[in-house]
Amino acid sequence: MAKLPILQFEEKIIETVQNNIVTVLIGETGSGKSTQLSQILYRHGYAKSGTICVTQPRRVAAVSVARRVAQEMGVRLGEEVGYAIRFEDRTSSETLIKYLTDGVLLRESLSDPELRSYSVIILDEAHERSLNMDILMGLLKRLISIRKDSNFRVLVTSATLEGEKVSGFFNGCALLKVPGKLYPVEIIYNDDDSKKNYIEAALKKAIEIHVKEPDGDILIFMTGQEDIEKLVKKLEDRVRNLEEGSVMDAVVYPLHGSLPPELQVRVFSPPPPNCRRFIVATNIAETSLTVDGVVYVIDCGYVKQKQYNPATGMYSLDVVKISRVQANQRAGRAGRTRPGKCYRLYPSLVYNDEFLEAAVPEILRTSLAGSVLYLKSLDLPGIDILKFDFLDPPSYGSLGDALRQLYLIDAIDENGAITSVGRIMSEVPLEPSLSRTLIAANENGSLSQALTIVAMLSAETNLLPSFARGSEKKRKHTPLRLPDGDGLGDHIQLLQIYESWSETGFDFEWCREHGLQIRGMSFVKDVRGQLCHIMQKVANCSMEVRGSHASRERKMGYKNLRKALCVGYANQLAERMIRHNGYRTLGLKSQLVQVHPSSVLQPDDDGMFPSYVVYHELITTSSPFMRNVCAVDMQWISPVFKKLENLDINKLSGGFSDSENDVQGEVQDEIKKEVKVVETSADRDSKIQAARERFLSRKGKK
Ligand code: CDP
Ligand code: MG
């Protein structure tokens, strides 16, 4: 293999790193930043005074890059070279080069705020602009002024010009550009925009290339797993039906984040001779993973993006246009080994006029509750979250939303100080609603069950067969019926599924018969064990892990468990509307939503859905839905209403409540408005009750 561009600059890199505490390194994707930089530093003795740590925004990348580096160095993965991702640590005391997700590094900084075990911290792939990466940059900026040990170094790498912005953020630190060797890539646009049928358009183009063009692999960018699976299947069919001998052989590989690791790494091994590879990927192949041998790129022009609206608490999973930077990254994948071609399935007008220059960073489109809690838990002196040094500061609205949630779930007090509950929460690697649920469950004796639910929710893949949650998909073998949560909702169903499996002694056959994903279920079991361990450590709990109270809890309608969920989801509460066939959320701006059709929540014997539910997630697809809901009792939620009455966002942020900032004032007004809404809604409880009684008596007369 030709020498990677980074290696040709080894001396220059070392010289720069020696003379500068922070170095920003810009290099073309595939130039060797992720795999070589750590090894270069290792060779020059930087692992002598500590471990070299490399963060990755994606789990897949952390694992695959660590594996590759271990291979190149001829060591066993987990020894000198290892990785750590949430719920999976493959490092040892011998580890000298450690790949980890940026989330894991943030968590480590809680117990070791100065990150003393690391001699070098490489923030890799800064251009991805993950939320955790942005927070890490803010922290490291502080850390370099605190850690004065002469050898401590920070490197930030980026594939794009984002690097210049980063270097500006670090007060104009050293900036090194490694010119990548890129062959010319011919860009071919499509005349019409094929948003509706980009799968078909990609299929047509891919077969056309396969039939007409010389050898070279084809990389196709789709938006997500679903598209990829569809296209892979269609491609396989088409390739099979091509006349034998008329074209070369071909194999089709999917590549996305939820693929099992052994299928992910397949793309890194050389293809069989005389065989063309079709690689159908998400944007993971844009900059995180470089597949060698690609000569043709097909770019659909879209990406699937989760966006959060802090005013409504609503997520939407949208297929959005990529940015020009992304489009150029995608095209660049075709020119790594020889001149290539990039087929854009959209017109040049769309590229020029409709694409943004760069993608919107995650910090501007996600919920910040977890990050704000993290920052609060650091006890940085005089820190006002609203004024933290961010590369791209989030809006006051989204910080306000995060503070409000943290206050409602008791993680911070009315002055914005982190509470003892908040401290425990920050040590549990879960989103705030779930860590709060565990603590509440620990207090009321339902921890064992809560751990199960939380582990099931953290599975990272879809555990249940899709038909079990509503849609009627045809399958070869109809799986057996799953427990139904006693009609109380999806959390209870998840619990019952796990408990039934546990009763079989964790028999995989049982999973298979019930259409449950085996890999996912064993992951849940493992995660549950880890969470149990963490809870014992941080919350000092002495619980019975096996849950001998299971049948008693069930008889009581899972009261304690649902109460605990109600505490954790205090900011995710909805009230049934009498007139409308739906629920009204109690977020900053209330929304009319429906229970997701896949839910197992059932009306009671009188045909009434519960008056109040908590939900795990609000998501807009065809219309706004609550996903994973659980019925709760009216009495349990009154503490939440009380709290809403004395809410002051400026105080919560850790700043002063007499701030003159107008925007903060705006947030304040919103909240006051909402408190009013909530007051009336509390009053309405009695009205609801009365209406319910009238309804029942009418029904009785019939
Ligand atoms: O980080 P950057 O994009 O600059 O490059 P890299 O990920 O270090 O990749 C450098 C080379 O290593 C590329 O040619 C990749 O194809 C190869 N690589 C690999 O074969 N297997 C991996 N798991 C990772 C990288
Ligand atoms: Mg990389």
XYZ file of C-alpha atoms and ligand atoms in Angstrom:
728
model
C 0.000 0.000 0.000
C 1.218 3.481 -0.802
C 2.423 5.497 2.154
C -0.442 7.402 3.738
C -0.137 11.207 3.381
C 0.109 11.710 7.151
C 3.206 9.544 7.333
C 5.039 11.758 4.882
C 4.636 14.597 7.364
C 5.717 12.692 10.435
C 8.665 14.972 11.242
C 6.675 18.143 10.683
C 3.852 16.856 12.871
C 6.173 15.925 15.711
C 7.964 19.249 15.501
C 4.666 21.154 15.680
C 3.352 19.058 18.538
C 6.585 19.496 20.468
C 6.370 23.259 20.193
C 2.659 23.724 20.769
C 0.285 22.568 23.460
C -2.638 22.550 21.051
C -2.356 21.613 17.407
C -5.169 21.549 14.905
C -4.518 19.201 12.033
C -6.503 19.401 8.832
C -6.195 16.463 6.510
C -8.211 14.890 3.780
C -10.371 11.946 4.796
C -8.388 8.757 4.402
C -5.043 10.511 4.873
C -4.418 8.512 8.044
C -5.430 10.887 10.835
C -7.388 8.338 12.828
C -5.097 5.367 12.408
C -1.631 6.955 12.143
C -1.513 10.033 14.359
C -1.649 8.011 17.562
C 1.049 5.687 16.285
C 3.306 8.564 15.270
C 3.044 10.056 18.742
C 3.608 6.648 20.278
C 6.775 6.181 18.228
C 8.080 9.494 19.486
C 7.651 8.596 23.108
C 4.383 10.344 23.920
C 2.987 7.248 25.606
C 5.773 7.209 28.179
C 4.087 9.539 30.626
C 0.517 8.409 30.034
C -1.910 6.912 27.577
C -2.566 8.437 24.170
C -6.284 8.961 23.955
C -8.189 9.383 20.703
C -11.871 10.314 20.740
C -14.325 9.342 18.038
C -17.829 10.708 17.554
C -19.138 7.287 16.548
C -19.013 3.944 18.284
C -18.356 2.086 15.061
C -15.358 4.227 14.279
C -13.843 3.787 17.750
C -14.070 0.021 17.446
C -12.949 -0.348 13.862
C -10.051 2.091 14.091
C -8.773 0.510 17.317
C -8.939 -2.890 15.691
C -7.005 -1.654 12.705
C -4.300 0.004 14.798
C -3.860 -3.098 16.938
C -3.440 -5.074 13.750
C -0.889 -2.659 12.308
C 1.112 -2.701 15.528
C 0.840 -6.454 15.771
C -0.692 -6.447 19.251
C -3.837 -7.969 20.700
C -6.835 -5.665 20.808
C -7.528 -4.707 24.398
C -3.885 -4.796 25.446
C -1.510 -2.086 24.164
C -4.268 -0.791 21.911
C -7.842 -0.790 23.145
C -11.167 0.957 22.951
C -13.958 2.047 25.269
C -17.495 2.806 24.205
C -20.594 3.067 26.404
C -21.205 -0.288 28.079
C -18.138 -1.861 26.500
C -14.584 -1.375 27.747
C -11.796 -3.220 26.010
C -8.743 -1.701 27.607
C -6.347 -2.892 30.254
C -3.628 -1.473 32.466
C -1.201 -2.019 29.574
C -3.159 0.134 27.157
C -0.992 2.823 25.574
C -3.284 3.901 22.778
C -6.936 4.124 23.638
C -9.791 4.901 21.275
C -12.982 6.009 22.932
C -16.174 7.809 22.099
C -16.263 11.448 23.104
C -19.105 10.611 25.494
C -16.922 8.156 27.373
C -14.140 10.724 27.746
C -16.601 13.245 29.194
C -17.672 10.659 31.732
C -14.088 9.850 32.641
C -13.447 13.502 33.324
C -15.967 13.341 36.161
C -13.758 11.085 38.238
C -10.521 12.519 36.874
C -11.259 16.167 36.012
C -7.747 16.836 34.804
C -7.603 13.615 32.825
C -4.208 12.892 34.335
C -3.966 9.389 32.948
C -3.598 10.814 29.456
C -0.440 12.333 28.080
C -2.079 13.284 24.817
C -5.707 13.841 23.939
C -6.617 13.710 20.281
C -10.084 14.968 19.467
C -10.571 13.239 16.161
C -13.109 14.139 13.501
C -13.914 17.587 14.857
C -15.729 18.335 11.612
C -18.500 15.969 12.706
C -19.281 18.526 15.390
C -20.957 16.108 17.754
C -22.431 17.651 20.879
C -19.949 15.866 23.132
C -17.058 17.004 20.974
C -18.163 20.616 21.328
C -18.338 20.285 25.103
C -14.944 18.580 25.201
C -13.418 21.447 23.256
C -14.733 23.917 25.791
C -13.340 21.823 28.629
C -9.960 21.212 27.092
C -9.601 24.900 26.506
C -9.860 25.300 30.279
C -7.742 22.257 30.970
C -4.701 23.421 29.026
C -4.421 26.407 31.317
C -4.658 24.157 34.385
C -2.501 21.189 33.396
C 0.966 22.556 33.203
C 2.830 19.262 32.960
C 5.216 19.925 30.139
C 4.281 16.948 28.032
C 0.518 17.282 27.960
C -0.694 17.824 24.417
C -4.028 18.316 22.721
C -4.587 17.630 19.051
C -7.760 18.336 17.166
C -8.217 16.863 13.722
C -10.639 17.847 11.050
C -11.253 16.862 7.481
C -12.619 20.208 6.405
C -12.154 23.897 6.876
C -13.996 23.587 10.172
C -10.401 23.275 11.381
C -9.758 26.981 10.968
C -12.721 27.790 13.129
C -11.435 25.365 15.758
C -7.979 26.856 15.706
C -9.555 30.279 16.197
C -11.448 28.895 19.176
C -8.167 27.759 20.745
C -6.862 31.300 20.431
C -5.163 30.742 17.137
C -3.155 27.660 18.065
C -0.880 25.850 15.627
C -2.633 24.815 12.457
C -1.169 22.138 10.286
C -2.534 21.163 6.906
C -1.638 17.824 5.465
C -2.331 17.915 1.759
C -4.118 14.750 0.818
C -3.423 13.129 -2.461
C -6.657 13.187 -4.316
C -7.144 12.264 -7.951
C -9.566 14.303 -10.028
C -13.185 13.336 -9.602
C -15.610 14.066 -12.382
C -18.946 15.293 -11.061
C -22.024 14.257 -12.981
C -25.349 15.824 -12.035
C -28.806 14.487 -12.605
C -31.164 16.756 -14.473
C -34.123 16.201 -12.228
C -34.261 16.067 -8.475
C -35.138 12.534 -7.462
C -36.100 13.079 -3.851
C -39.098 10.797 -4.053
C -37.362 7.889 -5.705
C -33.701 8.213 -4.966
C -33.518 4.499 -4.228
C -34.700 3.675 -7.733
C -32.470 6.343 -9.240
C -29.453 4.977 -7.362
C -30.285 1.448 -8.439
C -30.479 2.428 -12.079
C -27.245 4.390 -11.926
C -25.376 1.625 -10.092
C -26.334 -1.031 -12.632
C -25.480 1.311 -15.473
C -21.994 1.843 -14.039
C -21.574 -1.849 -13.438
C -22.418 -2.701 -17.024
C -20.624 0.145 -18.782
C -17.678 1.283 -16.704
C -14.308 -0.352 -16.069
C -13.575 -2.019 -12.749
C -13.632 -0.136 -9.435
C -15.927 -0.306 -6.451
C -19.133 1.705 -6.217
C -19.981 3.549 -3.020
C -23.617 4.572 -2.720
C -24.784 7.058 -0.105
C -28.268 6.472 1.251
C -29.961 8.107 4.240
C -30.393 5.247 6.694
C -30.665 1.585 7.481
C -34.091 1.210 5.922
C -33.084 2.677 2.545
C -29.911 0.675 2.619
C -31.654 -2.610 3.194
C -34.106 -1.911 0.387
C -31.403 -0.956 -2.062
C -29.141 -3.852 -1.124
C -31.944 -6.276 -1.814
C -32.822 -4.704 -5.147
C -29.183 -4.594 -6.187
C -28.670 -8.237 -5.311
C -31.704 -9.196 -7.376
C -30.569 -7.192 -10.362
C -26.998 -8.411 -10.234
C -28.167 -12.007 -10.016
C -30.328 -11.547 -13.084
C -27.609 -10.078 -15.272
C -26.587 -12.507 -17.926
C -23.708 -14.625 -16.753
C -20.389 -13.760 -18.376
C -21.700 -10.441 -19.690
C -20.258 -8.490 -16.760
C -17.835 -9.138 -13.940
C -19.018 -10.644 -10.659
C -20.317 -8.366 -7.965
C -20.971 -8.377 -4.234
C -23.206 -5.976 -2.332
C -22.360 -4.796 1.200
C -24.443 -2.610 3.486
C -22.559 -0.259 5.834
C -24.263 1.534 8.716
C -23.988 2.039 12.452
C -26.394 -0.669 13.605
C -24.703 -3.392 11.609
C -23.115 -6.135 13.743
C -19.346 -5.511 13.993
C -18.294 -8.553 11.966
C -20.393 -7.338 9.051
C -19.047 -3.811 9.399
C -15.421 -4.823 9.035
C -16.146 -6.880 5.924
C -15.672 -3.806 3.757
C -12.066 -3.467 4.911
C -10.938 -6.813 3.601
C -9.930 -7.010 -0.061
C -12.651 -8.159 -2.453
C -12.416 -11.465 -4.294
C -10.433 -11.041 -7.538
C -12.293 -9.785 -10.553
C -15.275 -8.796 -8.529
C -16.895 -5.396 -8.157
C -18.132 -4.288 -4.775
C -21.255 -2.232 -4.260
C -21.101 -0.588 -0.848
C -24.366 0.933 0.253
C -23.675 3.231 3.191
C -24.970 6.004 5.401
C -22.955 9.173 5.910
C -20.720 7.020 8.101
C -18.641 6.473 4.939
C -18.408 10.224 4.361
C -15.557 10.847 6.783
C -15.551 8.250 9.589
C -14.729 5.122 7.650
C -12.637 5.017 4.528
C -13.174 2.097 2.231
C -10.340 1.489 -0.192
C -10.926 0.701 -3.846
C -13.848 3.047 -4.448
C -13.813 4.663 -7.877
C -17.491 5.542 -8.318
C -19.686 7.386 -5.867
C -23.438 7.745 -6.106
C -24.770 10.497 -3.870
C -28.504 10.741 -3.175
C -28.006 14.215 -1.698
C -29.868 13.523 1.519
C -29.118 12.539 5.069
C -31.352 11.441 7.921
C -31.148 13.867 10.779
C -32.738 13.949 14.190
C -33.734 17.437 15.219
C -35.033 18.594 18.540
C -37.336 21.500 19.121
C -36.709 22.825 22.632
C -39.954 24.767 22.714
C -42.091 21.692 22.249
C -39.750 18.941 23.413
C -40.448 17.290 20.098
C -38.020 15.317 17.987
C -38.341 14.829 14.318
C -36.381 12.426 12.234
C -36.150 14.171 8.922
C -34.562 13.341 5.655
C -32.790 16.616 4.925
C -30.543 17.911 2.180
C -26.851 17.483 2.848
C -24.500 20.469 2.854
C -22.022 21.401 0.162
C -19.177 20.333 2.442
C -20.786 16.918 2.801
C -21.415 16.601 -0.921
C -17.746 17.346 -1.593
C -16.650 14.853 1.038
C -18.804 12.208 -0.582
C -17.397 12.994 -4.018
C -13.843 12.868 -2.674
C -14.301 9.213 -1.742
C -14.110 8.382 -5.470
C -10.648 9.801 -6.038
C -8.459 8.074 -3.514
C -6.738 5.483 -5.662
C -7.198 6.808 -9.176
C -9.382 9.313 -11.049
C -13.015 8.645 -10.258
C -16.562 9.715 -10.910
C -19.268 11.021 -8.645
C -22.877 10.817 -9.756
C -25.081 13.261 -7.920
C -28.720 12.301 -8.114
C -29.737 15.966 -8.110
C -29.223 18.984 -10.383
C -26.320 21.402 -9.930
C -28.874 24.109 -9.164
C -29.867 22.255 -6.008
C -26.244 21.925 -4.977
C -25.576 25.607 -5.528
C -28.791 27.172 -4.314
C -30.426 24.818 -1.874
C -27.631 23.141 0.035
C -26.249 24.886 3.099
C -22.522 25.490 3.120
C -21.971 23.246 6.166
C -24.187 20.969 8.242
C -25.875 22.287 11.389
C -23.828 21.089 14.392
C -25.541 18.738 16.808
C -25.418 21.228 19.671
C -27.911 23.359 17.757
C -30.384 20.556 17.159
C -30.529 18.301 20.168
C -31.690 18.238 23.771
C -29.012 19.593 26.074
C -30.248 18.241 29.407
C -27.538 15.602 29.716
C -24.757 18.004 28.780
C -25.969 20.754 31.070
C -26.167 18.332 33.983
C -22.664 17.236 33.163
C -21.388 20.811 33.197
C -23.183 21.488 36.466
C -21.598 18.440 38.034
C -18.100 19.687 37.280
C -18.385 22.430 39.891
C -16.406 24.808 37.788
C -16.101 27.967 39.828
C -18.607 30.648 38.953
C -19.849 28.851 35.905
C -22.965 30.177 34.297
C -24.178 27.627 31.833
C -25.741 30.314 29.702
C -22.269 31.766 29.228
C -20.147 28.657 28.792
C -17.485 28.925 26.094
C -18.976 27.001 23.191
C -17.671 26.899 19.638
C -21.258 27.510 18.518
C -23.333 28.612 21.492
C -26.742 26.925 21.683
C -29.827 29.097 21.868
C -31.123 30.333 25.206
C -34.295 28.477 24.390
C -32.578 25.137 24.299
C -30.482 25.832 27.397
C -33.625 26.986 29.167
C -35.392 23.803 28.146
C -32.553 21.720 29.553
C -32.464 23.626 32.835
C -36.200 23.315 33.208
C -36.091 19.560 32.754
C -33.226 19.212 35.228
C -35.146 21.246 37.769
C -38.329 19.251 37.336
C -36.495 16.000 37.922
C -34.703 17.379 41.000
C -31.228 17.334 39.479
C -30.760 21.028 40.263
C -32.434 23.189 42.884
C -34.278 26.460 42.295
C -30.977 28.335 42.400
C -29.453 26.129 39.758
C -27.145 24.318 42.155
C -26.681 20.645 41.472
C -28.451 18.501 44.080
C -27.269 15.248 45.611
C -29.714 13.495 43.297
C -28.185 15.332 40.348
C -24.733 14.213 41.373
C -25.720 10.585 41.427
C -27.469 11.027 38.092
C -24.383 12.486 36.480
C -22.454 9.336 37.302
C -24.893 7.061 35.559
C -24.246 6.827 31.827
C -27.856 7.390 30.827
C -30.020 10.264 29.725
C -31.301 12.256 32.721
C -34.870 10.943 32.620
C -33.632 7.377 32.924
C -30.998 7.917 35.580
C -33.607 9.808 37.641
C -36.036 6.919 37.245
C -33.463 4.509 38.627
C -32.862 6.659 41.697
C -36.580 7.014 42.385
C -37.023 3.285 41.895
C -34.205 2.596 44.302
C -36.051 4.615 46.907
C -39.378 2.873 46.501
C -38.184 -0.683 46.071
C -38.686 -1.159 42.346
C -35.088 -0.761 41.225
C -34.743 -4.263 39.896
C -37.607 -3.750 37.472
C -36.541 -0.214 36.578
C -33.072 -1.468 35.683
C -34.619 -3.905 33.264
C -36.710 -1.255 31.567
C -33.815 1.155 31.288
C -31.557 -1.529 29.862
C -34.242 -2.447 27.329
C -34.582 1.212 26.323
C -30.797 1.493 25.926
C -30.529 -1.411 23.513
C -29.380 0.828 20.629
C -31.333 -1.321 18.197
C -34.943 -2.167 17.674
C -35.465 -5.245 19.814
C -39.025 -6.123 19.025
C -40.292 -7.518 15.759
C -41.941 -4.598 14.031
C -45.296 -6.327 13.688
C -45.496 -6.878 17.440
C -45.759 -3.148 17.794
C -48.558 -2.586 15.349
C -47.798 -2.970 11.687
C -48.743 -6.273 10.135
C -45.654 -7.496 8.362
C -45.699 -10.826 6.620
C -43.091 -13.239 7.927
C -42.140 -16.783 7.239
C -42.870 -17.920 10.765
C -45.261 -15.924 12.832
C -43.512 -15.283 16.139
C -45.325 -16.152 19.342
C -47.216 -13.408 21.128
C -45.263 -11.193 23.446
C -46.533 -10.052 26.855
C -48.774 -6.999 26.544
C -47.750 -4.857 29.506
C -51.149 -5.493 31.148
C -52.378 -2.575 29.083
C -50.356 -0.166 31.229
C -47.979 0.766 28.482
C -44.792 0.015 26.668
C -42.349 0.252 29.559
C -44.251 -2.448 31.380
C -44.277 -4.544 28.246
C -40.503 -4.239 27.934
C -40.188 -5.350 31.553
C -42.470 -8.341 31.051
C -40.626 -9.430 27.940
C -37.327 -9.466 29.775
C -38.804 -11.199 32.795
C -40.350 -13.908 30.656
C -37.004 -14.440 28.972
C -35.261 -14.535 32.320
C -37.718 -17.209 33.497
C -36.544 -19.469 30.680
C -32.993 -19.150 32.014
C -32.219 -16.699 29.207
C -32.883 -19.218 26.492
C -32.107 -17.837 23.037
C -34.599 -20.198 21.501
C -37.302 -18.305 23.382
C -36.123 -15.056 21.779
C -36.129 -16.664 18.373
C -39.672 -17.998 18.819
C -40.842 -14.562 19.862
C -39.110 -12.743 17.037
C -36.751 -10.886 19.371
C -33.284 -9.916 18.255
C -30.861 -12.234 19.984
C -27.862 -9.948 19.822
C -29.942 -7.077 21.148
C -31.362 -9.115 24.010
C -27.984 -10.354 25.165
C -26.722 -6.791 24.999
C -29.635 -5.768 27.247
C -28.733 -8.466 29.736
C -25.151 -7.281 29.803
C -26.136 -3.613 30.105
C -28.536 -4.424 32.905
C -25.709 -6.076 34.811
C -23.452 -3.078 34.310
C -26.112 -0.584 35.329
C -26.820 -2.658 38.393
C -23.174 -2.500 39.306
C -23.024 1.256 38.708
C -26.116 1.841 40.832
C -24.676 -0.195 43.671
C -21.564 1.904 43.522
C -23.010 5.385 43.128
C -26.314 5.096 44.964
C -25.192 2.674 47.638
C -28.140 0.470 47.033
C -28.577 -3.016 48.241
C -31.132 -4.331 45.890
C -32.158 -7.746 44.838
C -31.042 -7.944 41.294
C -33.137 -10.895 40.365
C -36.331 -9.161 41.263
C -38.056 -11.618 43.531
C -40.838 -9.065 43.966
C -41.857 -9.435 40.360
C -45.207 -11.075 40.958
C -46.066 -8.809 43.888
C -45.322 -5.683 41.860
C -47.454 -7.000 39.069
C -50.397 -7.614 41.368
C -50.126 -4.039 42.530
C -50.317 -2.819 38.939
C -46.614 -1.959 38.991
C -47.460 1.039 41.145
C -43.990 1.706 42.507
C -42.353 1.235 39.203
C -44.753 3.555 37.404
C -44.320 6.105 40.177
C -40.575 5.999 39.615
C -41.054 6.472 35.890
C -43.309 9.409 36.658
C -40.502 11.062 38.629
C -37.919 10.476 35.893
C -40.211 11.656 33.127
C -41.552 14.693 35.011
C -40.814 16.813 31.962
C -42.425 14.297 29.623
C -45.974 14.315 30.785
C -49.212 14.397 28.835
C -52.827 14.860 29.758
C -55.717 13.289 27.900
C -58.013 15.699 26.123
C -61.650 15.007 26.704
C -62.872 16.349 23.402
C -60.014 15.353 21.203
C -58.948 11.895 20.553
C -55.482 12.500 21.924
C -53.224 13.974 24.557
C -51.852 17.399 25.320
C -48.227 17.574 26.400
C -47.206 19.783 29.298
C -43.995 21.057 27.710
C -43.037 24.696 27.286
C -45.453 24.937 24.379
C -48.100 22.301 24.741
C -48.730 20.039 21.792
C -51.583 17.856 20.739
C -50.203 14.367 20.278
C -51.289 10.797 19.810
C -50.123 7.606 21.402
C -47.979 5.870 18.778
C -49.998 3.159 16.998
C -47.405 0.568 17.965
C -48.035 1.181 21.672
C -49.546 -1.527 23.868
C -51.280 1.035 26.085
C -54.913 -0.007 26.396
C -58.128 1.728 27.387
C -59.616 0.512 30.674
C -62.787 -1.540 31.029
C -64.819 1.593 30.391
C -63.042 2.290 27.144
C -61.123 5.200 28.622
C -57.437 5.799 28.042
C -55.590 6.933 31.172
C -55.943 10.629 32.019
C -52.192 11.029 32.377
C -49.264 9.317 30.754
C -45.538 9.838 30.666
C -43.677 9.214 27.461
C -40.111 8.399 26.539
C -40.013 10.409 23.358
C -42.110 12.771 21.284
C -41.512 12.308 17.626
C -43.055 13.785 14.542
C -43.329 11.405 11.661
C -46.591 11.598 9.743
C -48.029 13.400 12.784
C -46.803 14.012 16.350
C -46.623 10.845 18.407
C -45.580 9.826 21.896
C -43.382 6.760 21.735
C -43.106 4.390 24.683
C -45.823 5.579 27.016
C -46.766 4.550 30.523
C -49.985 5.264 32.419
C -49.510 7.302 35.611
C -51.846 8.453 38.394
C -52.983 11.993 38.862
C -51.729 12.213 42.459
C -48.174 11.461 41.410
C -47.810 14.505 39.240
C -48.869 17.292 41.573
C -45.279 17.845 42.844
C -44.331 18.674 39.266
C -47.025 21.334 39.016
C -45.848 22.852 42.290
C -42.318 23.105 40.987
C -43.404 24.814 37.819
C -44.829 27.646 39.888
C -41.482 28.955 41.104
C -39.317 28.519 38.097
C -36.671 31.112 37.249
C -34.454 30.153 34.358
C -31.788 32.751 35.087
C -31.360 31.395 38.570
C -31.272 27.843 37.258
C -28.474 28.667 34.858
C -26.210 29.581 37.755
C -26.236 33.241 36.829
C -28.161 36.022 38.518
C -31.864 36.385 38.267
C -31.630 40.145 37.672
C -29.761 39.655 34.422
C -30.476 42.237 31.778
C -30.323 39.825 28.950
C -33.391 40.224 26.779
C -33.369 36.764 25.379
C -33.314 35.297 28.827
C -36.256 37.499 29.602
C -38.075 36.016 26.687
C -37.558 32.513 27.951
C -38.794 33.738 31.280
C -41.994 35.026 29.750
C -42.602 31.771 27.972
C -42.293 29.945 31.212
C -44.618 32.284 33.053
C -47.183 31.763 30.345
C -46.818 28.075 30.728
C -47.126 28.115 34.471
C -50.503 29.704 33.949
C -51.497 26.956 31.586
C -50.422 24.416 34.090
C -52.298 26.054 36.925
C -55.488 25.907 34.980
C -54.761 22.375 33.995
C -54.399 21.424 37.634
C -57.744 23.056 38.300
C -59.136 21.100 35.489
C -58.401 17.821 37.180
C -61.681 18.041 39.012
C -63.463 18.961 35.798
C -61.966 15.990 34.053
C -63.082 13.833 36.872
C -66.595 15.224 36.653
C -66.710 14.756 32.901
C -65.508 11.237 33.310
C -68.286 10.525 35.782
C -70.888 11.987 33.442
C -69.541 9.857 30.636
C -69.700 6.744 32.758
C -73.221 7.404 33.916
C -74.344 8.004 30.312
C -72.723 4.767 29.350
C -74.412 3.016 32.236
C -77.859 4.201 31.120
C -77.456 2.738 27.648
O -8.831 9.413 9.698
P -8.570 9.509 8.236
O -9.823 9.657 7.463
O -7.589 10.562 7.885
O -7.904 8.139 7.749
P -7.860 6.733 8.467
O -9.187 6.374 9.008
O -6.714 6.718 9.410
O -7.589 5.743 7.276
C -6.313 5.551 6.697
C -6.317 4.267 5.886
O -6.505 3.154 6.721
C -7.381 4.211 4.816
O -6.777 3.784 3.625
C -8.357 3.173 5.310
O -8.950 2.475 4.296
C -7.490 2.290 6.189
N -8.306 1.693 7.263
C -8.615 0.342 7.240
O -8.212 -0.347 6.330
N -9.378 -0.205 8.236
C -9.860 0.556 9.237
N -10.616 -0.005 10.190
C -9.575 1.924 9.265
C -8.779 2.477 8.255
Mg -10.684 9.485 10.601
